mmCIF file with all atom_site columns, C-alpha atoms in Angstrom:
data_model
loop_
_atom_site.group_PDB
_atom_site.id
_atom_site.type_symbol
_atom_site.label_atom_id
_atom_site.label_alt_id
_atom_site.label_comp_id
_atom_site.label_asym_id
_atom_site.label_entity_id
_atom_site.label_seq_id
_atom_site.pdbx_PDB_ins_code
_atom_site.Cartn_x
_atom_site.Cartn_y
_atom_site.Cartn_z
_atom_site.occupancy
_atom_site.B_iso_or_equiv
_atom_site.pdbx_formal_charge
_atom_site.auth_seq_id
_atom_site.auth_comp_id
_atom_site.auth_asym_id
_atom_site.auth_atom_id
_atom_site.pdbx_PDB_model_num
ATOM 1  C CA . LYS Q 1 1  ? -16.067 2.222   2.548   1.00 0.00 ? 343 LYS Q CA 1
ATOM 2  C CA . ARG Q 1 2  ? -16.508 -1.209  2.964   1.00 0.00 ? 344 ARG Q CA 1
ATOM 3  C CA . LEU Q 1 3  ? -13.884 -1.083  -0.995  1.00 0.00 ? 345 LEU Q CA 1
ATOM 4  C CA . VAL Q 1 4  ? -11.759 0.966   0.817   1.00 0.00 ? 346 VAL Q CA 1
ATOM 5  C CA . ALA Q 1 5  ? -11.106 -1.050  3.833   1.00 0.00 ? 347 ALA Q CA 1
ATOM 6  C CA . TYR Q 1 6  ? -10.169 -3.660  1.864   1.00 0.00 ? 348 TYR Q CA 1
ATOM 7  C CA . HIS Q 1 7  ? -7.835  -1.638  -0.040  1.00 0.00 ? 349 HIS Q CA 1
ATOM 8  C CA . GLU Q 1 8  ? -6.156  0.009   2.747   1.00 0.00 ? 350 GLU Q CA 1
ATOM 9  C CA . ALA Q 1 9  ? -6.687  -4.051  4.229   1.00 0.00 ? 351 ALA Q CA 1
ATOM 10 C CA . GLY Q 1 10 ? -4.463  -5.302  1.079   1.00 0.00 ? 352 GLY Q CA 1
ATOM 11 C CA . HIS Q 1 11 ? -2.116  -2.484  1.169   1.00 0.00 ? 353 HIS Q CA 1
ATOM 12 C CA . ALA Q 1 12 ? -0.868  -3.220  5.405   1.00 0.00 ? 354 ALA Q CA 1
ATOM 13 C CA . VAL Q 1 13 ? -1.010  -7.258  5.228   1.00 0.00 ? 355 VAL Q CA 1
ATOM 14 C CA . MET Q 1 14 ? 1.799   -6.758  1.765   1.00 0.00 ? 356 MET Q CA 1
ATOM 15 C CA . GLY Q 1 15 ? 3.221   -4.897  3.806   1.00 0.00 ? 357 GLY Q CA 1
ATOM 16 C CA . ALA Q 1 16 ? 3.493   -6.887  7.027   1.00 0.00 ? 358 ALA Q CA 1
ATOM 17 C CA . LEU Q 1 17 ? 4.172   -10.220 5.351   1.00 0.00 ? 359 LEU Q CA 1
ATOM 18 C CA . THR Q 1 18 ? 7.020   -9.134  3.401   1.00 0.00 ? 360 THR Q CA 1
ATOM 19 C CA . PRO Q 1 19 ? 10.579  -9.267  4.470   1.00 0.00 ? 361 PRO Q CA 1
ATOM 20 C CA . GLY Q 1 20 ? 12.787  -6.238  4.890   1.00 0.00 ? 362 GLY Q CA 1
ATOM 21 C CA . PHE Q 1 21 ? 9.821   -3.472  4.385   1.00 0.00 ? 363 PHE Q CA 1
ATOM 22 C CA . ASP Q 1 22 ? 8.200   -0.770  6.486   1.00 0.00 ? 364 ASP Q CA 1
ATOM 23 C CA . ALA Q 1 23 ? 6.271   -1.410  9.558   1.00 0.00 ? 365 ALA Q CA 1
ATOM 24 C CA . VAL Q 1 24 ? 2.516   -0.639  9.186   1.00 0.00 ? 366 VAL Q CA 1
ATOM 25 C CA . GLY Q 1 25 ? 2.210   2.411   11.338  1.00 0.00 ? 367 GLY Q CA 1
ATOM 26 C CA . LYS Q 1 26 ? -1.289  3.294   10.739  1.00 0.00 ? 368 LYS Q CA 1
ATOM 27 C CA . VAL Q 1 27 ? -4.583  2.265   8.526   1.00 0.00 ? 369 VAL Q CA 1
ATOM 28 C CA . THR Q 1 28 ? -7.386  4.519   8.353   1.00 0.00 ? 370 THR Q CA 1
ATOM 29 C CA . ILE Q 1 29 ? -10.610 4.638   5.800   1.00 0.00 ? 371 ILE Q CA 1
ATOM 30 C CA . VAL Q 1 30 ? -11.355 7.985   6.963   1.00 0.00 ? 372 VAL Q CA 1
ATOM 31 C CA . PRO Q 1 31 ? -11.243 10.277  3.483   1.00 0.00 ? 373 PRO Q CA 1
ATOM 32 C CA . ARG Q 1 32 ? -8.771  13.369  3.410   1.00 0.00 ? 374 ARG Q CA 1
ATOM 33 C CA . SER Q 1 33 ? -9.098  16.134  1.724   1.00 0.00 ? 375 SER Q CA 1
ATOM 34 C CA . SER Q 1 34 ? -6.530  15.291  -0.860  1.00 0.00 ? 376 SER Q CA 1
ATOM 35 C CA . GLY Q 1 35 ? -9.390  12.866  -2.283  1.00 0.00 ? 377 GLY Q CA 1
ATOM 36 C CA . ALA Q 1 36 ? -8.031  10.210  -0.913  1.00 0.00 ? 378 ALA Q CA 1
ATOM 37 C CA . GLY Q 1 37 ? -10.565 7.855   0.694   1.00 0.00 ? 379 GLY Q CA 1
ATOM 38 C CA . GLY Q 1 38 ? -8.177  6.307   3.406   1.00 0.00 ? 380 GLY Q CA 1
ATOM 39 C CA . PHE Q 1 39 ? -4.316  5.546   3.546   1.00 0.00 ? 381 PHE Q CA 1
ATOM 40 C CA . THR Q 1 40 ? -1.867  3.341   5.076   1.00 0.00 ? 382 THR Q CA 1
ATOM 41 C CA . LEU Q 1 41 ? 1.133   4.667   6.635   1.00 0.00 ? 383 LEU Q CA 1
ATOM 42 C CA . PHE Q 1 42 ? 4.250   2.902   6.956   1.00 0.00 ? 384 PHE Q CA 1
ATOM 43 C CA . VAL Q 1 43 ? 7.399   3.771   8.771   1.00 0.00 ? 385 VAL Q CA 1
ATOM 44 C CA . PRO Q 1 44 ? 10.402  3.107   6.807   1.00 0.00 ? 386 PRO Q CA 1
ATOM 45 C CA . ASP Q 1 45 ? 13.392  2.576   9.232   1.00 0.00 ? 387 ASP Q CA 1
ATOM 46 C CA . ASP Q 1 46 ? 15.915  5.244   10.441  1.00 0.00 ? 388 ASP Q CA 1
ATOM 47 C CA . GLU Q 1 47 ? 18.969  4.049   8.311   1.00 0.00 ? 389 GLU Q CA 1
ATOM 48 C CA . ARG Q 1 48 ? 16.970  3.291   5.126   1.00 0.00 ? 390 ARG Q CA 1
ATOM 49 C CA . THR Q 1 49 ? 15.047  6.765   5.908   1.00 0.00 ? 391 THR Q CA 1
ATOM 50 C CA . ASP Q 1 50 ? 18.957  8.883   6.654   1.00 0.00 ? 392 ASP Q CA 1
ATOM 51 C CA . SER Q 1 51 ? 20.745  6.705   3.459   1.00 0.00 ? 393 SER Q CA 1
ATOM 52 C CA . GLY Q 1 52 ? 18.157  8.068   0.710   1.00 0.00 ? 394 GLY Q CA 1
ATOM 53 C CA . LEU Q 1 53 ? 19.453  4.870   -0.760  1.00 0.00 ? 395 LEU Q CA 1
ATOM 54 C CA . TYR Q 1 54 ? 16.735  1.748   -1.877  1.00 0.00 ? 396 TYR Q CA 1
ATOM 55 C CA . SER Q 1 55 ? 18.206  -1.455  -2.739  1.00 0.00 ? 397 SER Q CA 1
ATOM 56 C CA . ARG Q 1 56 ? 16.446  -3.007  -6.203  1.00 0.00 ? 398 ARG Q CA 1
ATOM 57 C CA . LYS Q 1 57 ? 14.614  -5.893  -3.617  1.00 0.00 ? 399 LYS Q CA 1
ATOM 58 C CA . TYR Q 1 58 ? 13.402  -2.964  -1.298  1.00 0.00 ? 400 TYR Q CA 1
ATOM 59 C CA . LEU Q 1 59 ? 11.806  -1.603  -4.551  1.00 0.00 ? 401 LEU Q CA 1
ATOM 60 C CA . GLU Q 1 60 ? 9.987   -4.253  -5.598  1.00 0.00 ? 402 GLU Q CA 1
ATOM 61 C CA . ALA Q 1 61 ? 8.903   -4.620  -2.118  1.00 0.00 ? 403 ALA Q CA 1
ATOM 62 C CA . THR Q 1 62 ? 6.852   -1.160  -2.655  1.00 0.00 ? 404 THR Q CA 1
ATOM 63 C CA . LEU Q 1 63 ? 5.426   -2.521  -5.925  1.00 0.00 ? 405 LEU Q CA 1
ATOM 64 C CA . ARG Q 1 64 ? 3.796   -5.412  -4.656  1.00 0.00 ? 406 ARG Q CA 1
ATOM 65 C CA . VAL Q 1 65 ? 2.926   -3.727  -1.368  1.00 0.00 ? 407 VAL Q CA 1
ATOM 66 C CA . ALA Q 1 66 ? 1.644   -0.657  -3.802  1.00 0.00 ? 408 ALA Q CA 1
ATOM 67 C CA . LEU Q 1 67 ? -0.448  -3.335  -5.653  1.00 0.00 ? 409 LEU Q CA 1
ATOM 68 C CA . GLY Q 1 68 ? -2.002  -5.075  -2.278  1.00 0.00 ? 410 GLY Q CA 1
ATOM 69 C CA . GLY Q 1 69 ? -4.964  -2.994  -2.027  1.00 0.00 ? 411 GLY Q CA 1
ATOM 70 C CA . ARG Q 1 70 ? -5.584  -3.751  -5.915  1.00 0.00 ? 412 ARG Q CA 1
ATOM 71 C CA . VAL Q 1 71 ? -5.299  -7.186  -5.075  1.00 0.00 ? 413 VAL Q CA 1
ATOM 72 C CA . ALA Q 1 72 ? -7.619  -7.151  -2.236  1.00 0.00 ? 414 ALA Q CA 1
ATOM 73 C CA . GLU Q 1 73 ? -10.251 -5.372  -5.061  1.00 0.00 ? 415 GLU Q CA 1
ATOM 74 C CA . GLU Q 1 74 ? -9.847  -8.083  -7.132  1.00 0.00 ? 416 GLU Q CA 1
ATOM 75 C CA . VAL Q 1 75 ? -10.666 -11.382 -5.027  1.00 0.00 ? 417 VAL Q CA 1
ATOM 76 C CA . VAL Q 1 76 ? -13.408 -9.584  -3.401  1.00 0.00 ? 418 VAL Q CA 1
ATOM 77 C CA . TYR Q 1 77 ? -15.023 -7.880  -5.853  1.00 0.00 ? 419 TYR Q CA 1
ATOM 78 C CA . GLY Q 1 78 ? -13.759 -9.528  -9.233  1.00 0.00 ? 420 GLY Q CA 1
ATOM 79 C CA . ALA Q 1 79 ? -11.351 -7.873  -11.473 1.00 0.00 ? 421 ALA Q CA 1
ATOM 80 C CA . ASP Q 1 80 ? -14.132 -5.743  -13.427 1.00 0.00 ? 422 ASP Q CA 1
ATOM 81 C CA . GLU Q 1 81 ? -14.713 -3.748  -9.878  1.00 0.00 ? 423 GLU Q CA 1
ATOM 82 C CA . VAL Q 1 82 ? -10.668 -2.615  -9.585  1.00 0.00 ? 424 VAL Q CA 1
ATOM 83 C CA . THR Q 1 83 ? -11.163 0.747   -8.678  1.00 0.00 ? 425 THR Q CA 1
ATOM 84 C CA . THR Q 1 84 ? -9.240  3.735   -10.032 1.00 0.00 ? 426 THR Q CA 1
ATOM 85 C CA . GLY Q 1 85 ? -7.736  3.641   -6.689  1.00 0.00 ? 427 GLY Q CA 1
ATOM 86 C CA . ALA Q 1 86 ? -5.725  1.402   -7.519  1.00 0.00 ? 428 ALA Q CA 1
ATOM 87 C CA . SER Q 1 87 ? -4.294  2.457   -10.530 1.00 0.00 ? 429 SER Q CA 1
ATOM 88 C CA . SER Q 1 88 ? -3.117  5.790   -8.370  1.00 0.00 ? 430 SER Q CA 1
ATOM 89 C CA . ASP Q 1 89 ? -0.976  3.598   -5.575  1.00 0.00 ? 431 ASP Q CA 1
ATOM 90 C CA . LEU Q 1 90 ? 1.131   3.194   -8.892  1.00 0.00 ? 432 LEU Q CA 1
ATOM 91 C CA . GLN Q 1 91 ? 1.791   6.841   -9.279  1.00 0.00 ? 433 GLN Q CA 1
ATOM 92 C CA . ARG Q 1 92 ? 3.496   6.998   -6.677  1.00 0.00 ? 434 ARG Q CA 1
#
């Protein structure tokens, strides 16, 4: 659970520190039936949701936030201990 907590915190911190990115709505480390060890929920603004249009800046921010979990794992546990959870973040 500790690794999952660091991983999800990495997403949440990156989301909170990335200008123009969605607000952090919820962070949990409670395992889900979908196989996820936890998740971070981001709440997009209404305008972005309604239009369905995404700028390059927003898409790049999405990649940074997705990599935040991996970076947190690497900082805490080292590059050799990064899990497959970090790679599945990029598949979205």
